[in-house]
Short mmCIF file of C-alpha atoms in Angstrom, two decimals:
data_model
loop_
_atom_site.label_atom_id
_atom_site.label_comp_id
_atom_site.label_asym_id
_atom_site.label_seq_id
_atom_site.Cartn_x
_atom_site.Cartn_y
_atom_site.Cartn_z
CA UNK A 34 2.34 -1.05 2.34
CA UNK A 35 -1.26 -0.28 1.65
CA UNK A 36 -3.24 -2.35 4.13
CA UNK A 37 -6.74 -3.81 4.01
CA UNK A 38 -7.33 -6.77 6.28
CA UNK A 39 -10.58 -8.69 6.10
CA UNK A 40 -9.80 -12.29 5.25
CA UNK A 41 -8.57 -14.40 8.12
CA UNK A 42 -5.53 -16.50 7.26
CA UNK A 43 -5.52 -20.21 8.04
CA UNK A 44 -3.22 -21.53 10.74
CA UNK A 45 -0.58 -24.17 10.05
CA UNK A 46 -2.26 -27.42 9.09
CA UNK A 47 -1.78 -30.28 11.50
CA UNK A 48 -1.06 -32.58 8.55
CA UNK A 49 2.26 -30.86 7.88
CA UNK A 50 5.43 -32.53 9.12
CA UNK A 51 6.06 -31.27 12.68
CA UNK A 52 9.82 -31.37 12.12
CA UNK A 53 9.55 -29.17 9.05
CA UNK A 54 7.25 -26.79 10.89
CA UNK A 55 9.65 -26.59 13.85
CA UNK A 56 12.64 -25.96 11.58
CA UNK A 57 10.72 -23.25 9.73
CA UNK A 58 9.63 -21.56 12.97
CA UNK A 59 13.21 -21.64 14.25
CA UNK A 60 14.56 -19.99 11.10
CA UNK A 61 11.93 -17.27 11.26
CA UNK A 62 12.60 -16.67 14.96
CA UNK A 63 16.31 -16.35 14.13
CA UNK A 64 15.47 -13.63 11.57
CA UNK A 65 16.63 -15.71 8.61
CA UNK A 66 15.11 -15.01 5.21
CA UNK A 67 12.81 -17.67 3.78
CA UNK A 68 13.49 -18.13 0.06
CA UNK A 69 11.19 -19.47 -2.69
CA UNK A 70 12.76 -22.95 -2.78
CA UNK A 71 12.67 -23.34 1.00
CA UNK A 72 9.96 -25.38 2.65
CA UNK A 73 7.21 -23.22 4.16
CA UNK A 74 3.79 -23.90 5.71
CA UNK A 75 0.94 -23.49 3.25
CA UNK A 76 -0.68 -20.95 5.56
CA UNK A 77 2.50 -18.84 5.40
CA UNK A 78 2.46 -19.10 1.61
CA UNK A 79 -1.21 -18.09 1.45
CA UNK A 80 -0.73 -15.19 3.85
CA UNK A 81 2.17 -13.83 1.81
CA UNK A 82 0.30 -14.28 -1.46
CA UNK A 83 -2.65 -12.33 -0.08
CA UNK A 84 -0.49 -9.54 1.35
CA UNK A 85 1.93 -9.14 -1.55
CA UNK A 86 -0.77 -9.31 -4.22
CA UNK A 87 -2.87 -6.78 -2.33
CA UNK A 88 0.17 -4.53 -2.15
CA UNK A 89 0.79 -4.95 -5.89
CA UNK A 90 -2.85 -4.23 -6.76
CA UNK A 91 -2.72 -1.09 -4.62
CA UNK A 92 0.34 0.21 -6.45
CA UNK A 93 -1.34 -0.23 -9.84
CA UNK A 94 -4.75 1.14 -8.81
CA UNK A 95 -2.89 3.96 -7.05
CA UNK A 96 -1.75 5.25 -10.43
CA UNK A 97 -5.33 6.23 -11.32
CA UNK A 98 -6.08 9.18 -8.98
CA UNK A 99 -2.75 10.85 -9.79
CA UNK A 100 -2.59 9.95 -13.47
CA UNK A 101 -5.78 11.96 -13.82
CA UNK A 102 -3.78 15.12 -12.97
CA UNK A 103 -0.70 14.72 -15.19
CA UNK A 104 -2.22 16.79 -17.98
CA UNK A 105 -3.60 19.37 -15.54
CA UNK A 106 -0.51 19.94 -13.38
CA UNK A 107 0.18 23.70 -13.11
CA UNK A 108 3.68 23.75 -14.64
CA UNK A 109 5.87 21.65 -16.92
CA UNK A 110 8.09 20.83 -13.92
CA UNK A 111 5.10 19.57 -11.94
CA UNK A 112 3.95 17.49 -14.91
CA UNK A 113 7.37 15.86 -15.27
CA UNK A 114 7.60 15.07 -11.55
CA UNK A 115 4.09 13.62 -11.39
CA UNK A 116 4.69 11.58 -14.54
CA UNK A 117 7.84 10.12 -12.98
CA UNK A 118 5.96 9.31 -9.80
CA UNK A 119 3.15 7.49 -11.60
CA UNK A 120 5.76 5.57 -13.58
CA UNK A 121 7.42 4.57 -10.30
CA UNK A 122 4.12 3.19 -9.01
CA UNK A 123 3.81 0.99 -12.08
CA UNK A 124 7.30 -0.33 -11.39
CA UNK A 125 6.41 -1.04 -7.76
CA UNK A 126 3.44 -3.10 -8.88
CA UNK A 127 5.65 -5.12 -11.23
CA UNK A 128 8.29 -5.77 -8.53
CA UNK A 129 5.57 -7.02 -6.21
CA UNK A 130 3.79 -9.18 -8.78
CA UNK A 131 7.17 -10.80 -9.46
CA UNK A 132 7.65 -11.42 -5.74
CA UNK A 133 4.18 -12.98 -5.52
CA UNK A 134 4.91 -15.23 -8.50
CA UNK A 135 7.81 -16.81 -6.58
CA UNK A 136 5.13 -18.26 -4.29
CA UNK A 137 3.72 -20.30 -7.15
CA UNK A 138 0.83 -18.12 -8.34
CA UNK A 139 0.61 -16.59 -11.82
CA UNK A 140 0.20 -12.89 -12.48
CA UNK A 141 -2.92 -13.62 -14.54
CA UNK A 142 -4.46 -15.44 -11.57
CA UNK A 143 -3.65 -12.52 -9.26
CA UNK A 144 -5.22 -10.00 -11.63
CA UNK A 145 -8.30 -12.14 -12.20
CA UNK A 146 -8.79 -12.42 -8.44
CA UNK A 147 -8.80 -8.63 -8.22
CA UNK A 148 -11.23 -8.20 -11.13
CA UNK A 149 -13.53 -10.87 -9.69
CA UNK A 150 -13.62 -9.08 -6.33
CA UNK A 151 -11.81 -11.88 -4.50
CA UNK A 152 -8.69 -9.78 -3.86
CA UNK A 153 -8.51 -6.29 -2.39
CA UNK A 154 -6.48 -3.13 -2.79
CA UNK A 155 -6.04 -0.25 -0.38
CA UNK A 156 -9.22 1.60 0.56
CA UNK A 157 -7.42 4.94 0.12
CA UNK A 158 -7.69 4.76 -3.66
CA UNK A 159 -11.47 4.73 -3.58
CA UNK A 160 -11.47 8.46 -2.82
CA UNK A 161 -11.43 11.11 -5.59
CA UNK A 162 -8.76 13.74 -6.31
CA UNK A 163 -10.78 16.95 -6.60
CA UNK A 164 -8.07 19.61 -6.76
CA UNK A 165 -4.33 19.95 -7.39
CA UNK A 166 -3.89 20.17 -3.61
CA UNK A 167 -5.05 16.55 -3.40
CA UNK A 168 -1.91 15.51 -5.27
CA UNK A 169 0.14 17.21 -2.56
CA UNK A 170 -1.92 15.60 0.21
CA UNK A 171 -1.57 12.15 -1.36
CA UNK A 172 2.19 12.50 -1.56
CA UNK A 173 2.49 13.85 1.96
CA UNK A 174 -0.09 11.73 3.77
CA UNK A 175 -0.81 8.63 1.68
CA UNK A 176 2.78 8.00 0.65
CA UNK A 177 3.88 9.00 4.16
CA UNK A 178 1.62 6.30 5.59
CA UNK A 179 2.86 3.86 2.97
CA UNK A 180 6.48 4.51 3.98
CA UNK A 181 5.57 3.92 7.63
CA UNK A 182 4.20 0.53 6.61
CA UNK A 183 6.89 -0.36 4.12
CA UNK A 184 10.14 0.42 5.91
CA UNK A 185 9.67 -2.53 8.34
CA UNK A 186 8.91 -4.75 5.34
CA UNK A 187 12.55 -4.46 4.29
CA UNK A 188 13.09 -6.89 7.19
CA UNK A 189 10.08 -9.11 6.48
CA UNK A 190 10.83 -12.82 6.67
CA UNK A 191 10.26 -13.60 2.99
CA UNK A 192 13.39 -12.75 1.03
CA UNK A 193 11.94 -11.68 -2.36
CA UNK A 194 9.43 -9.38 -0.67
CA UNK A 195 12.05 -7.81 1.60
CA UNK A 196 14.44 -7.17 -1.29
CA UNK A 197 11.71 -5.64 -3.47
CA UNK A 198 10.90 -3.21 -0.67
CA UNK A 199 14.39 -1.70 -0.59
CA UNK A 200 13.94 0.12 -3.89
CA UNK A 201 10.24 0.75 -3.29
CA UNK A 202 11.00 2.56 -0.02
CA UNK A 203 13.63 4.76 -1.65
CA UNK A 204 11.21 5.84 -4.35
CA UNK A 205 8.30 6.30 -1.93
CA UNK A 206 10.51 8.63 0.10
CA UNK A 207 10.87 10.80 -3.02
CA UNK A 208 7.10 10.70 -3.51
CA UNK A 209 6.47 11.85 0.04
CA UNK A 210 8.87 14.78 -0.32
CA UNK A 211 7.29 15.72 -3.65
CA UNK A 212 3.85 15.87 -2.04
CA UNK A 213 5.04 17.85 0.95
CA UNK A 214 6.74 20.36 -1.36
CA UNK A 215 3.41 20.94 -3.09
CA UNK A 216 1.75 21.51 0.29
CA UNK A 217 4.48 23.97 1.31
CA UNK A 218 3.96 25.95 -1.89
CA UNK A 219 0.19 26.05 -1.43
CA UNK A 220 0.29 26.79 2.29
CA UNK A 221 2.57 29.74 1.63
CA UNK A 222 0.71 30.93 -1.44
CA UNK A 223 -2.46 32.96 -1.84
CA UNK A 224 -5.38 32.72 0.57
CA UNK A 225 -7.20 30.54 -1.98
CA UNK A 226 -4.21 28.21 -2.32
CA UNK A 227 -3.95 27.82 1.44
CA UNK A 228 -7.66 27.10 1.59
CA UNK A 229 -7.17 24.36 -1.03
CA UNK A 230 -4.35 22.85 1.03
CA UNK A 231 -6.47 22.83 4.19
CA UNK A 232 -9.42 21.32 2.35
CA UNK A 233 -7.23 18.52 0.97
CA UNK A 234 -5.85 17.81 4.46
CA UNK A 235 -9.39 17.71 5.84
CA UNK A 236 -10.47 15.10 3.30
CA UNK A 237 -7.37 12.88 3.29
CA UNK A 238 -6.46 12.80 6.99
CA UNK A 239 -8.88 10.15 8.20
CA UNK A 240 -8.60 7.88 5.13
CA UNK A 241 -4.81 8.01 5.64
CA UNK A 242 -5.20 6.76 9.21
CA UNK A 243 -7.43 3.97 7.93
CA UNK A 244 -4.63 2.82 5.60
CA UNK A 245 -2.95 0.97 8.46
CA UNK A 246 -5.89 -1.39 8.69
CA UNK A 247 -8.38 -2.10 11.48
CA UNK A 248 -7.51 -1.84 15.19
CA UNK A 249 -5.26 -4.62 16.44
CA UNK A 250 -8.08 -6.30 18.34
CA UNK A 251 -10.10 -6.53 15.10
CA UNK A 252 -7.23 -7.44 12.79
CA UNK A 253 -7.53 -11.18 12.01
CA UNK A 254 -4.06 -11.58 10.50
CA UNK A 255 -1.82 -9.46 12.70
CA UNK A 256 -0.95 -11.98 15.43
CA UNK A 257 0.12 -14.71 13.03
CA UNK A 258 1.92 -12.28 10.71
CA UNK A 259 3.88 -10.91 13.66
CA UNK A 260 4.85 -14.41 14.75
CA UNK A 261 6.08 -15.26 11.26
CA UNK A 262 7.93 -11.92 11.03
CA UNK A 263 5.92 -10.99 7.96
CA UNK A 264 4.94 -7.89 9.89
CA UNK A 265 7.27 -6.26 12.40
CA UNK A 266 4.86 -3.80 14.00
CA UNK A 267 1.11 -3.87 14.54
CA UNK A 268 -1.46 -1.68 12.79
CA UNK A 269 -1.98 0.51 15.86
CA UNK A 270 1.75 0.90 16.50
CA UNK A 271 2.35 2.09 12.94
CA UNK A 272 -0.69 4.37 13.03
CA UNK A 273 0.58 6.03 16.22
CA UNK A 274 4.01 6.60 14.67
CA UNK A 275 2.40 8.19 11.63
CA UNK A 276 0.35 10.58 13.76
CA UNK A 277 3.34 11.56 15.89
CA UNK A 278 5.48 12.34 12.84
CA UNK A 279 2.79 14.06 10.75
CA UNK A 280 1.28 16.46 13.29
CA UNK A 281 4.48 18.59 13.57
CA UNK A 282 4.65 18.66 9.76
CA UNK A 283 1.12 20.08 9.65
CA UNK A 284 2.09 22.67 12.27
CA UNK A 285 5.04 23.72 10.11
CA UNK A 286 2.59 24.26 7.24
CA UNK A 287 0.33 26.22 9.59
CA UNK A 288 -2.50 23.86 8.69
CA UNK A 289 -4.97 22.31 11.13
CA UNK A 290 -5.40 18.56 11.57
CA UNK A 291 -9.19 17.93 11.34
CA UNK A 292 -9.42 16.22 14.72
CA UNK A 293 -10.76 18.16 17.71
CA UNK A 294 -9.60 15.38 20.05
CA UNK A 295 -5.97 15.57 18.93
CA UNK A 296 -3.65 16.53 21.79
CA UNK A 297 -0.18 15.79 23.09
CA UNK A 298 -0.04 13.21 25.87
CA UNK A 299 2.97 14.00 28.04
CA UNK A 300 2.72 10.71 29.88
CA UNK A 301 3.13 8.50 26.82
CA UNK A 302 5.14 11.06 24.85
CA UNK A 303 2.78 10.73 21.92
CA UNK A 304 -0.41 12.24 20.54
CA UNK A 305 -3.89 11.14 21.50
CA UNK A 306 -6.28 11.28 18.56
CA UNK A 307 -9.97 10.87 17.93
CA UNK A 308 -11.97 7.79 17.05
CA UNK A 309 -11.72 6.63 13.44
CA UNK A 310 -14.99 5.98 11.59
CA UNK A 311 -14.56 2.24 11.10
CA UNK A 312 -18.01 1.94 9.53
CA UNK A 313 -16.72 4.08 6.68
CA UNK A 314 -13.56 1.97 6.45
CA UNK A 315 -15.43 -1.32 6.09
CA UNK A 316 -17.92 0.21 3.66
CA UNK A 317 -15.10 1.41 1.43
CA UNK A 318 -13.36 -2.00 1.65
CA UNK A 319 -16.58 -3.58 0.40
CA UNK A 320 -16.60 -1.35 -2.67
CA UNK A 321 -18.77 1.52 -1.46
CA UNK A 322 -16.09 4.20 -1.72
CA UNK A 323 -16.85 7.41 -3.64
CA UNK A 324 -15.08 6.20 -6.80
CA UNK A 325 -14.75 2.44 -6.15
CA UNK A 326 -16.79 1.44 -9.20
CA UNK A 327 -14.81 3.87 -11.37
CA UNK A 328 -11.52 2.38 -10.18
CA UNK A 329 -12.58 -1.21 -10.87
CA UNK A 330 -14.00 -0.28 -14.28
CA UNK A 331 -10.65 1.29 -15.21
CA UNK A 332 -8.79 -1.88 -14.20
CA UNK A 333 -11.20 -4.17 -16.08
CA UNK A 334 -11.04 -1.99 -19.19
CA UNK A 335 -7.24 -1.96 -19.07
CA UNK A 336 -7.14 -5.76 -18.71
CA UNK A 337 -9.53 -6.35 -21.59
CA UNK A 338 -8.05 -3.73 -23.91
CA UNK A 339 -4.55 -5.02 -23.22
CA UNK A 340 -5.38 -8.61 -24.08
CA UNK A 341 -3.88 -8.28 -27.57
CA UNK A 342 -0.52 -7.31 -26.05
CA UNK A 343 -0.49 -10.41 -23.84
CA UNK A 344 -1.52 -12.61 -26.76
CA UNK A 345 1.19 -11.14 -29.00
CA UNK A 346 3.81 -11.65 -26.29
CA UNK A 347 2.72 -15.26 -25.81
CA UNK A 348 2.85 -15.89 -29.57
CA UNK A 349 6.33 -14.35 -29.81
CA UNK A 350 7.57 -16.49 -26.93
CA UNK A 351 6.12 -19.63 -28.52
CA UNK A 352 7.91 -18.89 -31.81
CA UNK A 353 11.16 -18.20 -29.97
CA UNK A 354 10.97 -21.56 -28.24
CA UNK A 355 10.19 -23.31 -31.51
CA UNK A 356 13.25 -21.75 -33.16
CA UNK A 357 15.41 -22.68 -30.21
CA UNK A 358 14.20 -26.29 -30.27
CA UNK A 359 14.70 -26.65 -34.04
#
């Protein structure tokens, strides 16, 4: 998942039936799936709506930095692979919007919340793709971080979300391998190609670590989401796993992680890493990223220019119902 946590979820309302709340909590604790027709606390519903819609928005906005490179990919093979990947991201967004709709919110309402600035998407997509090496770095690092987030979501407590993540994770695994293959080719290419690969790693490393969200002590939703089994691991736990897996991959590429404080800690059998610039993270969340305005303009333009398609679909459905009723 692409994570951005700012809004604090509301706890279970005291007005809800204590017996229903207790039965719900027991089912969640027993690792049972909660389904759309099951009773659930409103706070659980709101938390899921926020998380799933944010995930869906991120998949759709995430098409923009890579779609920009389809026509400029270096070979026909690379074009075809990147085109397939961007198409996958569109599908992921649709799966997730469908999952969110089972919670009683319309897709139009979700999109309007994004365009009005009330909903968020991942901060990572507010950074530009400057070279072809960025496409490799996104696949390797950004999709690698996404996989780290998403694999546990296959066991999230809400059934439609968990089931959607099964296919998403399979396709994201392909995306990660595609990106790493690009980095292998560049790292073993000319001196200029290796320089491009290192430059892309330098620019995408820290934003990739920010993808897991703020530190656990500053994450307003983590504790409740863990209790409800929406999340299975905390932001910091997932971030540590990502670092531990990715550093050896960078060593294989003979590239340098841009963190002078990075070192292996024998005692904890994991890497220590430097302090993340959380001021940058929160600034980007608030729309101050290098291409944040460009991303939102693209989404607003797409929504407005696609209005005729939605209207035509609605008109066709209305006629179909009329014929069926006649």
